[in-house]
Short mmCIF file of C-alpha atoms in Angstrom, two decimals:
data_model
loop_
_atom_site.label_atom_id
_atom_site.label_comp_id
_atom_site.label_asym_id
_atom_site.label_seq_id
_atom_site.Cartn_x
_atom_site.Cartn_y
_atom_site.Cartn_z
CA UNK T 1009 148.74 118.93 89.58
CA UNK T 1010 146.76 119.89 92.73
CA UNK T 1011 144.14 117.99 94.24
CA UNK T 1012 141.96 119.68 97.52
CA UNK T 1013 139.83 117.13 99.53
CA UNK T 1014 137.84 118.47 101.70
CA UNK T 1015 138.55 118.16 105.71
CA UNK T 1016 135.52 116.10 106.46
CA UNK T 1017 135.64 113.75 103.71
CA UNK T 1018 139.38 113.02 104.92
CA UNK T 1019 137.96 109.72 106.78
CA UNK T 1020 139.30 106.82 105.14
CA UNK T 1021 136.48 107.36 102.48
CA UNK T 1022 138.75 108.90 99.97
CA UNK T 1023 142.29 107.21 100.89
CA UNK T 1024 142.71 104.68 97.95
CA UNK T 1025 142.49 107.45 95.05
CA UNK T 1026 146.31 107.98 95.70
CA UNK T 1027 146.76 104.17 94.65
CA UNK T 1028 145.18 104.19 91.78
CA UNK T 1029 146.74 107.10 90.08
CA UNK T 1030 148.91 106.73 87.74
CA UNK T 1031 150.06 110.52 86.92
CA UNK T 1032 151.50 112.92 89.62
CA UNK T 1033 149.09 114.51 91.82
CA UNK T 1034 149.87 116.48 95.22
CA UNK T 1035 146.92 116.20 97.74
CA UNK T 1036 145.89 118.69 100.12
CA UNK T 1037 143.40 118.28 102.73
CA UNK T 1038 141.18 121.76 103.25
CA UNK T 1039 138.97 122.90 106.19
CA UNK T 1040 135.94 124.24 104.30
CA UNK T 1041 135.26 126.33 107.59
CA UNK T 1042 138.27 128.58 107.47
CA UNK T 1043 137.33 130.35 104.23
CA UNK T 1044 139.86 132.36 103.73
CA UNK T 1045 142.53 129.45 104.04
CA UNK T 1046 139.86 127.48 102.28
CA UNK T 1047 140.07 130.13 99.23
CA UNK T 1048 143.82 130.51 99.26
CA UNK T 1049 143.94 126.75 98.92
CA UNK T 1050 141.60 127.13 96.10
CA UNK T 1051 144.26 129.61 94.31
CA UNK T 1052 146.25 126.53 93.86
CA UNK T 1053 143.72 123.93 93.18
CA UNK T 1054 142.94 121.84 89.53
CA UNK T 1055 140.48 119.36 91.35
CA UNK T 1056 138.34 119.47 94.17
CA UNK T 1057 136.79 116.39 95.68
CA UNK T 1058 133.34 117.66 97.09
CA UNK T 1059 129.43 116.39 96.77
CA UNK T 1060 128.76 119.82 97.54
CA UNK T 1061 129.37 123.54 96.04
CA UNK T 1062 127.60 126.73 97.89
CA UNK T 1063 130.56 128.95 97.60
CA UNK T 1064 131.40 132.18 95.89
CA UNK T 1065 135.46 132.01 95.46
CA UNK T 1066 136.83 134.70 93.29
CA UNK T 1067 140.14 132.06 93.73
CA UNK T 1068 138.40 129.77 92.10
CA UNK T 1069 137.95 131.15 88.62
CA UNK T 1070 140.61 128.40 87.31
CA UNK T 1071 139.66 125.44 88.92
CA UNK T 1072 139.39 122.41 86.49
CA UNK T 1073 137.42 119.85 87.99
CA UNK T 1074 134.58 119.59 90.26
CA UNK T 1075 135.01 115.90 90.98
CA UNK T 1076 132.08 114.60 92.97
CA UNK T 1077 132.57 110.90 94.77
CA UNK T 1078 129.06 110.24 94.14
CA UNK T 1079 125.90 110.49 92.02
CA UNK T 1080 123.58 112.82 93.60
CA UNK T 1081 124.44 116.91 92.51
CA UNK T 1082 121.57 118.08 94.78
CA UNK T 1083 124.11 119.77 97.01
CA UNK T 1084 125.61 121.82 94.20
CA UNK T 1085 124.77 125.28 93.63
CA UNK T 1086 125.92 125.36 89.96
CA UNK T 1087 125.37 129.04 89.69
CA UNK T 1088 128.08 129.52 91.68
CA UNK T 1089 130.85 126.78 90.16
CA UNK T 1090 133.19 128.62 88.00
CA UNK T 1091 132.53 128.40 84.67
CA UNK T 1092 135.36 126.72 83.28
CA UNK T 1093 135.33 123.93 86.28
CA UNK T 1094 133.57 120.79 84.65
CA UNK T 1095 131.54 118.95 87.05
CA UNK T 1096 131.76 115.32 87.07
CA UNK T 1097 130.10 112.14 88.89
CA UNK T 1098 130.83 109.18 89.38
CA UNK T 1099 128.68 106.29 90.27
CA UNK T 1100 129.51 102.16 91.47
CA UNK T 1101 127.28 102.12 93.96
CA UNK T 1102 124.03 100.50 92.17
CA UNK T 1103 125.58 96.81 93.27
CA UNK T 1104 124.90 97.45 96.68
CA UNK T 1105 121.46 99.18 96.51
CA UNK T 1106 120.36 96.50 93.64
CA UNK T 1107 121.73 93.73 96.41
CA UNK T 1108 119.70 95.62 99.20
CA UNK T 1109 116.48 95.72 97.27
CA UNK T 1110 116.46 92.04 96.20
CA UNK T 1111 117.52 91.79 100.03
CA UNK T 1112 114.58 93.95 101.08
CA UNK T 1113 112.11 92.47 98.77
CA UNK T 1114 112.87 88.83 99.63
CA UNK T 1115 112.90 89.69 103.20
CA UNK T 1116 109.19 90.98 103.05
CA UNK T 1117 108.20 88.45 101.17
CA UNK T 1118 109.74 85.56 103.27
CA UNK T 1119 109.82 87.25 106.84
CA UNK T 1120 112.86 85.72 108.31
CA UNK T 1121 113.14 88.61 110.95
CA UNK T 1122 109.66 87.13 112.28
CA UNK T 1123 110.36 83.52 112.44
CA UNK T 1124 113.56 83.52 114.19
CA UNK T 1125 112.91 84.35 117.42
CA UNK T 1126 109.19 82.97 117.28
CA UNK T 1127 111.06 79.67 116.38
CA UNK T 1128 113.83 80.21 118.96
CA UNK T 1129 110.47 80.24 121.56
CA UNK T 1130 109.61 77.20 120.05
CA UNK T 1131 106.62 78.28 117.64
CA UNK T 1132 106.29 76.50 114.57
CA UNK T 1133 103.84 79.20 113.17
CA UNK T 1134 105.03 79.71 109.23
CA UNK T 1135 106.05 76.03 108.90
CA UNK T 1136 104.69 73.12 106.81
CA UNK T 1137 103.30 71.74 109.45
CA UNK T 1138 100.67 74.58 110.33
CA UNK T 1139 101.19 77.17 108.24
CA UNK T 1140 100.69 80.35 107.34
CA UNK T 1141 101.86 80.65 103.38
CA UNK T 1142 104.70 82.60 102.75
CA UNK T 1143 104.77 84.76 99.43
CA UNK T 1144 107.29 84.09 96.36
CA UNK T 1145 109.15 87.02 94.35
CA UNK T 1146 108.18 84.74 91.25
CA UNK T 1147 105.87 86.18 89.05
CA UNK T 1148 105.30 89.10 91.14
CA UNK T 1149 105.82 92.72 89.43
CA UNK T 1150 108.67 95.19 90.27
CA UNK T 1151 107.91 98.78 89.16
CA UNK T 1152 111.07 100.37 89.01
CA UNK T 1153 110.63 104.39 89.02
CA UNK T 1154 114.01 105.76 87.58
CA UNK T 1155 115.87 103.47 85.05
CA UNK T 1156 119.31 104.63 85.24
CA UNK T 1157 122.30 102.52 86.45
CA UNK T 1158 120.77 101.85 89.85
CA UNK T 1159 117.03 100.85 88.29
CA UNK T 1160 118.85 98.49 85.86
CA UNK T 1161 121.19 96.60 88.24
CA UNK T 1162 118.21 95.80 90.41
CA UNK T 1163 116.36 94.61 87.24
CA UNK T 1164 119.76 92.56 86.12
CA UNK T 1165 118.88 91.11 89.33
CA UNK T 1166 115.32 90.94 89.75
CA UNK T 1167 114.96 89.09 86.23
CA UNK T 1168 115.71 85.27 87.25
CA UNK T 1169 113.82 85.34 90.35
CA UNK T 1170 111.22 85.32 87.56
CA UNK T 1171 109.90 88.81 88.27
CA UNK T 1172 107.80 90.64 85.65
CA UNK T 1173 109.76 94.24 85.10
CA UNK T 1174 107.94 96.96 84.34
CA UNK T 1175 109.99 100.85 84.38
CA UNK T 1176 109.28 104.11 83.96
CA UNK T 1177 111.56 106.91 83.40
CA UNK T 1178 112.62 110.24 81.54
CA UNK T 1179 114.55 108.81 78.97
CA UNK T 1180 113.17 104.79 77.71
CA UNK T 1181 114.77 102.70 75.97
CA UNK T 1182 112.71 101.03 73.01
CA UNK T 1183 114.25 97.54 74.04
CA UNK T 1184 115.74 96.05 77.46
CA UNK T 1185 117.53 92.77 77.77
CA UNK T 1186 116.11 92.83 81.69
CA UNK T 1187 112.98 94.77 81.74
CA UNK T 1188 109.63 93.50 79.86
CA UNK T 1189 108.80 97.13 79.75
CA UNK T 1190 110.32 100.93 79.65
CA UNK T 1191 107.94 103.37 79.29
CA UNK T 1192 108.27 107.26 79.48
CA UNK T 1193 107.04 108.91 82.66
CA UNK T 1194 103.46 109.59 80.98
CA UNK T 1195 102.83 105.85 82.18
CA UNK T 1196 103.78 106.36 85.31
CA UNK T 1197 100.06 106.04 86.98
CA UNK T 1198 100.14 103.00 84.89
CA UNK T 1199 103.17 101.56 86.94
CA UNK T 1200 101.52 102.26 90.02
CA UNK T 1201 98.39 100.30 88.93
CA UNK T 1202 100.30 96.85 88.26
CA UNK T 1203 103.34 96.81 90.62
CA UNK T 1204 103.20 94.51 93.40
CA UNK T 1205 106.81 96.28 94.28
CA UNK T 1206 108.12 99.62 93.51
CA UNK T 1207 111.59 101.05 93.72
CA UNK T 1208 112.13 104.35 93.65
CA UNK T 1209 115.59 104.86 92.27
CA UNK T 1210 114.69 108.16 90.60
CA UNK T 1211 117.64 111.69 90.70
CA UNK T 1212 116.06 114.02 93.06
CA UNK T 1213 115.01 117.42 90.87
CA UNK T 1214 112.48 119.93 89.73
CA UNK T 1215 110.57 117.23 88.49
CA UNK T 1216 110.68 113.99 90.82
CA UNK T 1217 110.11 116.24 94.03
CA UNK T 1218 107.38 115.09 95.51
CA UNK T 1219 106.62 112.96 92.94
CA UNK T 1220 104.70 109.69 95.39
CA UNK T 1221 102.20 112.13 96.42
CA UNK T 1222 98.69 111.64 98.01
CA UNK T 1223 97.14 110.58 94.73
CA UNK T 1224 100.11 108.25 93.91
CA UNK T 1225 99.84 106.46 96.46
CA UNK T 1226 95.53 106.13 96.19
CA UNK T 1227 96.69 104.52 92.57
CA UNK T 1228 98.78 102.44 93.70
CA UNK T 1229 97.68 98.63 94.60
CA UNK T 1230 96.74 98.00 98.30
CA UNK T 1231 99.05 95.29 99.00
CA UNK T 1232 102.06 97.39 96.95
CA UNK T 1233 105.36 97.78 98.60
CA UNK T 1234 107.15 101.20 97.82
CA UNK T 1235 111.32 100.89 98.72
CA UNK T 1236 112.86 103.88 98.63
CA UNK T 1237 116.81 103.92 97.56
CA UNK T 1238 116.82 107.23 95.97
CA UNK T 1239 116.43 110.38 98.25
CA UNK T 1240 113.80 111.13 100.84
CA UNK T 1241 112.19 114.16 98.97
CA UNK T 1242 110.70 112.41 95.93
CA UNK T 1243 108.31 110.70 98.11
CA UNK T 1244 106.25 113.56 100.20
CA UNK T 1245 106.38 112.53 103.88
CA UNK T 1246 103.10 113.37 104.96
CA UNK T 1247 101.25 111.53 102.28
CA UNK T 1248 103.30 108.55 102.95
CA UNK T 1249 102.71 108.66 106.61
CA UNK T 1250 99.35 108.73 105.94
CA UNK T 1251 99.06 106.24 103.29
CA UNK T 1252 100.93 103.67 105.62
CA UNK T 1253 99.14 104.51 108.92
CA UNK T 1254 95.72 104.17 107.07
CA UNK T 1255 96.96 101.00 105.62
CA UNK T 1256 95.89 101.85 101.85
CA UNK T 1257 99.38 100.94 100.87
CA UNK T 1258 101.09 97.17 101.96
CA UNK T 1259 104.42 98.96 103.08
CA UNK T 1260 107.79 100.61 102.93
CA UNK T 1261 110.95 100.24 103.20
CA UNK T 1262 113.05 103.15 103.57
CA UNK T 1263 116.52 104.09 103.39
CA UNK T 1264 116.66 107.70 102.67
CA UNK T 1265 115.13 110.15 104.68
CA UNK T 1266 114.56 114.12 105.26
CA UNK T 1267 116.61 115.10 107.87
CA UNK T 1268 120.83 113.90 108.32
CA UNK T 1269 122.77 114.08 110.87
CA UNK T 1270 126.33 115.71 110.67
CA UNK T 1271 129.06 112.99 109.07
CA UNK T 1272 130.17 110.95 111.82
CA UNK T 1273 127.37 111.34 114.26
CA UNK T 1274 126.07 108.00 115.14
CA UNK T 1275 122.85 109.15 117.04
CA UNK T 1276 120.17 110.98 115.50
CA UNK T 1277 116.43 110.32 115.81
CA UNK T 1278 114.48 113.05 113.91
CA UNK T 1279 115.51 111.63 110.66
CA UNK T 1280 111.72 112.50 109.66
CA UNK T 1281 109.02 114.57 111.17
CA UNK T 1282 106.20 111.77 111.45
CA UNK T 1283 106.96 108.55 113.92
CA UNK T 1284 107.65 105.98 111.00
CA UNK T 1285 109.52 103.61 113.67
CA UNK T 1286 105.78 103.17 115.50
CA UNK T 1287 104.30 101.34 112.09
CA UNK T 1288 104.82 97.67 111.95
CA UNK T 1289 104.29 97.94 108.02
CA UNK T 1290 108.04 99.20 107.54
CA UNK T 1291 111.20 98.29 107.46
CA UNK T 1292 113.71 101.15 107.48
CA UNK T 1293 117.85 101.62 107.55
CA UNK T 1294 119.95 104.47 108.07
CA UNK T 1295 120.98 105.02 104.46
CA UNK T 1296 122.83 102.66 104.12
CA UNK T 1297 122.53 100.36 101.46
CA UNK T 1298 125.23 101.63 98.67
CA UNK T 1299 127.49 101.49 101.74
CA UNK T 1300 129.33 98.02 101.42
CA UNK T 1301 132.49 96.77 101.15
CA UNK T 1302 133.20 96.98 97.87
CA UNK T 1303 132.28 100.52 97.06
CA UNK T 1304 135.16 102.70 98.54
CA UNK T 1305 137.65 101.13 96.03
CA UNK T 1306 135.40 101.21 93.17
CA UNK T 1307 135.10 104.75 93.60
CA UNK T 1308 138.57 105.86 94.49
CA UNK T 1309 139.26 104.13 91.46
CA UNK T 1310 136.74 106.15 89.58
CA UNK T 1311 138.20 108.94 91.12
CA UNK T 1312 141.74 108.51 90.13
CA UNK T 1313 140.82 107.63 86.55
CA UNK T 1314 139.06 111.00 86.07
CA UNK T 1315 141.92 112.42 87.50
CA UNK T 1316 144.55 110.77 85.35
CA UNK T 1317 142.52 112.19 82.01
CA UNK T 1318 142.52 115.46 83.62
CA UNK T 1319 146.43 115.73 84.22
CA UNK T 1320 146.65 113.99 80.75
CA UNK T 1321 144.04 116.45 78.58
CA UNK T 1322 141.98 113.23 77.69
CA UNK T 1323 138.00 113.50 77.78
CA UNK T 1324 136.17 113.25 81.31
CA UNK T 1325 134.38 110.20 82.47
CA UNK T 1326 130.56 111.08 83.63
CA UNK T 1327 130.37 114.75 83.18
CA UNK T 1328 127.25 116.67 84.70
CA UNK T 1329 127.94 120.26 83.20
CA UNK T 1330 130.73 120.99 80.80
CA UNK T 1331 133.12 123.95 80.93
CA UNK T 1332 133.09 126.81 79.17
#
């Protein structure tokens, strides 16, 4: 069996899923910029590694697996997969981004960024001894937009800080061992209306697009804090912006934005096209909360079992789109 992975993915990122095979697999490394070598590669291939698919490769026609090293399939262009190639996800990354928002939320609530160096100047401001109050995740509510594996993992989490849980998503669930409720998205302006916090941890498509919008946000309570784990697009820029500068929203705190820079460049500063890093009601990252220690080998591993069941003719683990 051959495996292709492409060029720029060959950064460490996708090293382990030799380890953890267990049937025989010979790996090739492509340039997707040379497309004829590229194709003639393809001619050879029963997996590809790729979180993206915009190619029309007559070479491809027999290709087995589309084998994706993450969860997002808005970079695939499923008209043009082959139709026998199944297309497959995989996921174990929700423990980081359900760490980061507890993270996130407890830092807001706490604001150990702002005491440190006020104390290291020798202000007391935020102690016992003159106050201000800080705020408590207890008995606060998390609205949690999206209840898939990410959404849950921060509720698994969010539950014995003695949060309520409210969720909202495409498919509910009539009962939840973490959250008090899942509704269907029908109730989403009810979310909006009760949540002191709201994740967004929602698949970007036709129908979450833009889905924080002006009016979203005008529903939404004035002291609400919207983090956004997802992907930039579900929340419309502009009406954020807005929402934030005119201060009819408490905050944000983003980690996924509009505009990337290539893999591996370090410096990039027009990650959106209004000045977000001028509010003082934000706290933002550089996408990076899924990316911890523990998710490279969790996913090779992921990888290499989806692999194995391909070389062995068992069923596929997380499939997107069948073959046919």
């Amino acid at each position: 069996m051959r495996l292709l992975i492409k060029k720029i993915d060959d950064d460490g990122r996708l090293s382990l899923v030799p380890q953890f095979l267990e049937t025989s697999w010979e790996v090739e490394v492509v340039d997707t910029g040379d497309l004829d070598a590229f194709g003639r590669a393809m001619s050879r291939a029963d997996a590809l590694v790729s979180m993206s698919w915009k190619w029309d490769l007559a070479s491809a026609s027999h290709l087995k697996l589309l084998q994706l090293p993450g969860a997002g399939t808005d970079e695939i262009d499923f008209s043009r997969v082959p139709p026998c190639t199944a297309v497959c996800n995989c996921y174990e990354h929700e423990i980081g981004i359900a760490e980061y928002v507890l993270g996130a939320m407890l830092e807001w609530t706490i604001g150990l960024r702002r005491m440190d160096p006020q104390f290291r100047e020798g202000d007391w401001a935020g102690s016992y001894l003159c106050g201000p109050l800080h705020g408590e995740l207890f008995g606060k509510t998390l609205g949690i937009v999206g209840y898939g594996r990410i959404g849950r993992e921060v509720a698994r989490r969010a539950k014995p800080f003695g949060m309520r849980i409210i969720a909202c998503t495409r498919t509910p669930r009539r009962e939840d061992e973490f959250a008090d409720r899942v509704d269907g998205m029908e109730r989403f302006g009810q979310l909006l209306a009760e949540a002191d916090f709201i994740a967004v941890t929602s698949p970007l498509n036709d129908q979450t697009r833009g889905l924080f919008d002006r009016r979203a946000f005008s529903a939404m309570r004035p002291h609400a804090v919207i983090i956004n784990v997802a992907r930039g697009a579900i929340i419309d820029e502009a009406a954020l912006y807005a929402a934030l500068v005119e201060r009819r929203i408490g905050g944000a705190i983003l980690d996924v934005w509009y505009r990337y820079p290539q893999q591996g460049q370090a410096r990039f500063a027009t990650a959106a096209s209004h000045p977000f890093q001028e509010l003082d009601n934000v706290l933002l990252t550089p996408h990076a909360s899924a990316w911890t220690e523990g998710l490279l080998p969790r996913r090779n591993r992921a990888i290499a079992t989806n692999l194995d069941r391909l070389a062995r003719g068992e069923p596929l683990l997380n499939i997107v789109r069948a073959p046919t």
